[in-house]
PDB file of C-alpha atoms in Angstrom:
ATOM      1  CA  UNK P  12      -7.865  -9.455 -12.842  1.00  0.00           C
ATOM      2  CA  UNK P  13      -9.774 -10.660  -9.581  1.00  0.00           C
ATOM      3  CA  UNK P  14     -10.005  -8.583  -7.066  1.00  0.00           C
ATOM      4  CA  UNK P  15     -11.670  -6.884  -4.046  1.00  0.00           C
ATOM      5  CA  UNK P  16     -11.682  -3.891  -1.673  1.00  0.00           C
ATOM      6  CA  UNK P  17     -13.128  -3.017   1.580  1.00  0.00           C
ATOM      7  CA  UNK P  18     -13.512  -0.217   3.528  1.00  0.00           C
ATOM      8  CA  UNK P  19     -14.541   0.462   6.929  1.00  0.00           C
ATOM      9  CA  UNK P  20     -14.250   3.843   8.716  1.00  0.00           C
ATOM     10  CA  UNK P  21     -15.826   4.411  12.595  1.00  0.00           C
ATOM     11  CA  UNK P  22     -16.291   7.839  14.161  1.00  0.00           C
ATOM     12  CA  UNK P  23     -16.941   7.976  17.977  1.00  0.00           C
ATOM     13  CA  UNK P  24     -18.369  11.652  19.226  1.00  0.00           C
ATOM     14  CA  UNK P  25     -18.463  11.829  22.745  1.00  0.00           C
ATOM     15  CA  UNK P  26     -21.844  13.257  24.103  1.00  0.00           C
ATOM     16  CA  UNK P  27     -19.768  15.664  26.229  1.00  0.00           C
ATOM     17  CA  UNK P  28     -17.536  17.339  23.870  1.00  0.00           C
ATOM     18  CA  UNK P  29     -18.520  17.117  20.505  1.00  0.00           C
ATOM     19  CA  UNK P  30     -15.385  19.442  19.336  1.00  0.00           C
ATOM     20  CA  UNK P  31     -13.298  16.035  20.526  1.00  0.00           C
ATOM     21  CA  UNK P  32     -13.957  13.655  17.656  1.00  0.00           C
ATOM     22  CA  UNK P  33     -11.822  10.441  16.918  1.00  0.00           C
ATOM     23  CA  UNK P  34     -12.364   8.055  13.935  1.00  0.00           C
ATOM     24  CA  UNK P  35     -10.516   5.105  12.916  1.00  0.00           C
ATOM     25  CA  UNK P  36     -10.319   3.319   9.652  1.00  0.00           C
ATOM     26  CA  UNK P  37      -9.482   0.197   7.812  1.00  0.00           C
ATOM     27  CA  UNK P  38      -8.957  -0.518   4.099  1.00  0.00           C
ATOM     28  CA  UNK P  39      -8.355  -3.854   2.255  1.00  0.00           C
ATOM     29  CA  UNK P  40      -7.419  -4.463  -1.511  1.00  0.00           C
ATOM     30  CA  UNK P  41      -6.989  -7.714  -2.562  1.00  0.00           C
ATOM     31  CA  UNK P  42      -6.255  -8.718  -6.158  1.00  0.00           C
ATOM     32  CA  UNK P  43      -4.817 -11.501  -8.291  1.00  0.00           C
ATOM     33  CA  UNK P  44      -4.300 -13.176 -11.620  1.00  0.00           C
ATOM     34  CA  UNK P  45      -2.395 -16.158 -13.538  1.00  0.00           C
ATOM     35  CA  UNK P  46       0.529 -14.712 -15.541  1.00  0.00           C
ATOM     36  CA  UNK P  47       1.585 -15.953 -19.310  1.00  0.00           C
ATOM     37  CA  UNK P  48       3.973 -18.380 -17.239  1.00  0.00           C
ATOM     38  CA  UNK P  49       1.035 -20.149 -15.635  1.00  0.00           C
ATOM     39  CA  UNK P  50       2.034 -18.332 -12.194  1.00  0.00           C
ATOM     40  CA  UNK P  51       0.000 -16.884  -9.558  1.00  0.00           C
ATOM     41  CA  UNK P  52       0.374 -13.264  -8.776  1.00  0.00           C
ATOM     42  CA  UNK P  53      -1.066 -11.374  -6.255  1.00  0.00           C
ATOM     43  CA  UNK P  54      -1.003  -7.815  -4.490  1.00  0.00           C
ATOM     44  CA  UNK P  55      -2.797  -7.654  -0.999  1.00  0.00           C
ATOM     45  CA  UNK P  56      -3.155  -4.401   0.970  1.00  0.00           C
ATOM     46  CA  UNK P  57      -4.497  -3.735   4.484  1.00  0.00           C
ATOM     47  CA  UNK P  58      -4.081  -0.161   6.380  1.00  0.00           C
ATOM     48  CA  UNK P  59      -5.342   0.772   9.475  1.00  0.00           C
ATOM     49  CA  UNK P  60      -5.288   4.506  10.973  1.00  0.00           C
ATOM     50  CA  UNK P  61      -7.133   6.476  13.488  1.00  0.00           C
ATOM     51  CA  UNK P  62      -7.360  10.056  14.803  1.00  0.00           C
ATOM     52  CA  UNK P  63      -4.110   9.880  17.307  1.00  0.00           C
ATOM     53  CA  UNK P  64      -2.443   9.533  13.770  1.00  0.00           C
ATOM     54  CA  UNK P  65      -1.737   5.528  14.710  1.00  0.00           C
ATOM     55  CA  UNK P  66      -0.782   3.662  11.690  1.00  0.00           C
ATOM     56  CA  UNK P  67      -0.621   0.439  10.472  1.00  0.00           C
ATOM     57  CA  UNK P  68      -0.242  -0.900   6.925  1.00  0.00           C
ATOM     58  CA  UNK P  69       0.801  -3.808   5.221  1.00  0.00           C
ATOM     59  CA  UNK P  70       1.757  -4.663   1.698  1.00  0.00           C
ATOM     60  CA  UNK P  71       2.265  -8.726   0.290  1.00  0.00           C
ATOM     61  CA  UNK P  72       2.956  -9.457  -3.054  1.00  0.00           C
ATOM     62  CA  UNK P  73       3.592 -12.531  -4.607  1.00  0.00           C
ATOM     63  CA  UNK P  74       4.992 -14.359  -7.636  1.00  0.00           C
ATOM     64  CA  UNK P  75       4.457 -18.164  -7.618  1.00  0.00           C
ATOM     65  CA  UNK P  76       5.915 -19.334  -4.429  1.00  0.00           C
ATOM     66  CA  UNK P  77       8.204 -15.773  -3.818  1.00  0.00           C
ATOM     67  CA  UNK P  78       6.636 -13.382  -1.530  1.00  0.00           C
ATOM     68  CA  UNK P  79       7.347 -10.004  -0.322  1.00  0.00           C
ATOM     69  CA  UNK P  80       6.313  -8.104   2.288  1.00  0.00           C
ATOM     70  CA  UNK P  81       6.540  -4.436   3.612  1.00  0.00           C
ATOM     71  CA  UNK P  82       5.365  -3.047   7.381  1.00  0.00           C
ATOM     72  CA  UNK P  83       4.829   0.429   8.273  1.00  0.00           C
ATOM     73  CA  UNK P  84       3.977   1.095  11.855  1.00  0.00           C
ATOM     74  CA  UNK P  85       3.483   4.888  13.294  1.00  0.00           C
ATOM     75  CA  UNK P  86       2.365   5.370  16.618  1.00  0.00           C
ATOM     76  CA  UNK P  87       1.521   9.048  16.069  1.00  0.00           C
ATOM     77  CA  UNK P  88       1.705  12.002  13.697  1.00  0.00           C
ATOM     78  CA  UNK P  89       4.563  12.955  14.535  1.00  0.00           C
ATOM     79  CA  UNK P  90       6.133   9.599  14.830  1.00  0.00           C
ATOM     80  CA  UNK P  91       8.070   8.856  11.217  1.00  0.00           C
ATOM     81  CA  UNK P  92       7.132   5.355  11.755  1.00  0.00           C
ATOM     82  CA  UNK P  93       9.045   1.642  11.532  1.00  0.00           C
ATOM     83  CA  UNK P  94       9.524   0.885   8.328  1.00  0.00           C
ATOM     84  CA  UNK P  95      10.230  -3.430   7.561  1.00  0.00           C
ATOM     85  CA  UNK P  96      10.566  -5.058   4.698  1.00  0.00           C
ATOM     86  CA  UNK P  97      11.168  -9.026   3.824  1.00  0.00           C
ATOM     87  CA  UNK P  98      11.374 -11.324   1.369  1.00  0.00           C
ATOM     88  CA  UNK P  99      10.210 -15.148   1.259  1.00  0.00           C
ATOM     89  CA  UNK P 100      11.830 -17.885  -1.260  1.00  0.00           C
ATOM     90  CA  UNK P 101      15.555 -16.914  -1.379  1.00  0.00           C
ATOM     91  CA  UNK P 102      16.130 -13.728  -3.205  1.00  0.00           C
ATOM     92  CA  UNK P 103      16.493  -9.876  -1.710  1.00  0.00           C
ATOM     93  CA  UNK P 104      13.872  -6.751  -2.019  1.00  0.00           C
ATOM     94  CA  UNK P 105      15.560  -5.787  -5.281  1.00  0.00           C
ATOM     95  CA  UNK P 106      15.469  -9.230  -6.735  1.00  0.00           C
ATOM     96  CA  UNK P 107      12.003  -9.275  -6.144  1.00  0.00           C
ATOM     97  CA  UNK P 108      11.316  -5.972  -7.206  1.00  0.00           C
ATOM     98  CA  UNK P 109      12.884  -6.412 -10.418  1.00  0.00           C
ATOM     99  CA  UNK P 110      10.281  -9.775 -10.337  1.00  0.00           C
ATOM    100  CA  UNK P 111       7.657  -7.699  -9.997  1.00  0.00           C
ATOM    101  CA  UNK P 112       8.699  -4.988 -12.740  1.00  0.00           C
ATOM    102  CA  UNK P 113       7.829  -8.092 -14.965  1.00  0.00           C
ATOM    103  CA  UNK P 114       4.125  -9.431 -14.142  1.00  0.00           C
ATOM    104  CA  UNK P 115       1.212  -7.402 -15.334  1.00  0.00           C
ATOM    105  CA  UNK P 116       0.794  -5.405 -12.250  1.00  0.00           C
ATOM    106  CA  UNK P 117       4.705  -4.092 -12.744  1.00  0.00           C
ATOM    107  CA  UNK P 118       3.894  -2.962 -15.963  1.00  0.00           C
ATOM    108  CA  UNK P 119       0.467  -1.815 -15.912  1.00  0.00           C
ATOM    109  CA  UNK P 120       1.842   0.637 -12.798  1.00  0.00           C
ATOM    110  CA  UNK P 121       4.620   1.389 -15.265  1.00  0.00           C
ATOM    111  CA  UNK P 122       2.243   2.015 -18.250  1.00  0.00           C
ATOM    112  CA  UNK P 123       0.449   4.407 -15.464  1.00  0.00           C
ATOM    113  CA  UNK P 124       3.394   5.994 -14.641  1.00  0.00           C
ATOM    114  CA  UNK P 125       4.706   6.967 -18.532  1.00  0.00           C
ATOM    115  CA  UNK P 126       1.111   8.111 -19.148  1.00  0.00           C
ATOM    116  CA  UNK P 127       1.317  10.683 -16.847  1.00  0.00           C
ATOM    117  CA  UNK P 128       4.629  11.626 -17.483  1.00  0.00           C
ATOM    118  CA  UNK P 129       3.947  12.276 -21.289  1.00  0.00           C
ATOM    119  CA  UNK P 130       0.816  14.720 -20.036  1.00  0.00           C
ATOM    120  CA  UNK P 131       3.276  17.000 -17.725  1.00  0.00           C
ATOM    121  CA  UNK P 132       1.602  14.852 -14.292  1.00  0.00           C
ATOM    122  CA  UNK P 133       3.874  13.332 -11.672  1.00  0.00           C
ATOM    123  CA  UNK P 134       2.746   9.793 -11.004  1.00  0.00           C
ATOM    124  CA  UNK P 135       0.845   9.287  -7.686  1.00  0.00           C
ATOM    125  CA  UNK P 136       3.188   8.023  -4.599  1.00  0.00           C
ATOM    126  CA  UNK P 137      -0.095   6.753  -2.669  1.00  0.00           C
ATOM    127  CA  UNK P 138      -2.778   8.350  -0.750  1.00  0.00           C
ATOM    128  CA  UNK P 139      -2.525  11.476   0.168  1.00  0.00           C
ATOM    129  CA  UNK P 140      -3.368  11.350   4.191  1.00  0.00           C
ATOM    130  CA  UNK P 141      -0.161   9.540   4.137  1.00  0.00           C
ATOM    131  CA  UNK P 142       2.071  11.512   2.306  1.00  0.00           C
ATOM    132  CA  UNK P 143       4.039  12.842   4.581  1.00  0.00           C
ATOM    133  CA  UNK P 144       5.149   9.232   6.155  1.00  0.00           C
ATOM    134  CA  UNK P 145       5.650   8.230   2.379  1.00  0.00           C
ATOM    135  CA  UNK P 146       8.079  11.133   2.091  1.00  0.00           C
ATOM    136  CA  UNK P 147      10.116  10.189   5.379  1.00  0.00           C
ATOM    137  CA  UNK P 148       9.923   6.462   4.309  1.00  0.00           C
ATOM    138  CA  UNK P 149      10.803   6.283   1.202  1.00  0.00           C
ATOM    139  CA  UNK P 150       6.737   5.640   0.168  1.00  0.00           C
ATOM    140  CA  UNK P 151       6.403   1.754   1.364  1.00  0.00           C
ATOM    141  CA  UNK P 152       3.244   1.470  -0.649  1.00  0.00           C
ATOM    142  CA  UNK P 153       3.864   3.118  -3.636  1.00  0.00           C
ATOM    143  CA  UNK P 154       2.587   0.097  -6.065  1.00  0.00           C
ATOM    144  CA  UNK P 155      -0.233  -0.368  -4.318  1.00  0.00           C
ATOM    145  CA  UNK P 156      -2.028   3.214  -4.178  1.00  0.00           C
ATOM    146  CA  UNK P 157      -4.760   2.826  -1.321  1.00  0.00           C
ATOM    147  CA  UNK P 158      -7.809   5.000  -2.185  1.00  0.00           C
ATOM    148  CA  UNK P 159     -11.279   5.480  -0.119  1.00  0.00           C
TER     149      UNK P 159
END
């Protein structure tokens, strides 16, 4: 499997108040492969967050010419957040989803998944500075786990 991940994470201390301190940061996972079918298949990641709790993250995967993809947007912490999700070539999220049970990255995350479960662990849901917003919505990155 291909693939690549970046990382970029500012902080900003202002001279005057250093007990005020904002950051903001950006993560990208990108990975791909050719299936048994000859198909491309691909999982692409971005997230952006900063100190007002501001979110932004994006999930596109794709299967030959299908593609899905999920939006979360939070404007704060306290904000649960706009969740979107849609789906490009004809069929609906659980069409897809069932798609993507299939390729190696479905069942790799499923061979993950029953690992932990025969050692007593509950599988990850994604990182955990978002857990909370995964909890409200229904955890719109949950194949993809996003780590730093």
């Amino acid at each position: 499997m291909g693939g690549s991940t970046k990382t970029n994470t500012s902080n900003n201390n202002s001279s005057d108040d250093n007990n005020n301190s904002s950051f903001s940061s950006y993560s990208f996972s990108d990975s791909s492969i050719v299936d048994d079918k000859g198909r491309r298949v691909s999982s692409t990641t971005r997230s952006y967050e900063d100190s007002t709790g501001r979110l932004k993250a994006v999930q596109e995967r794709e299967i030959g010419d299908k593609k899905m993809c999920k939006t979360l947007n939070r404007e704060n912490q306290e904000d649960e957040g706009q969740q979107e999700t849609f789906c490009l070539g004809g069929e609906s999220a659980e069409e897809f989803e069932a798609m993507w049970q299939q390729t190696p990255f479905g069942e790799a995350n499923n061979s993950n998944n029953n690992t932990l479960k025969e050692h007593g662990e509950q599988p990850e849901q994604g990182q955990h500075s978002h857990q909370k917003t995964e909890q409200k919505s229904q955890a719109p990155l949950q194949d993809t786990p996003m780590t730093v």
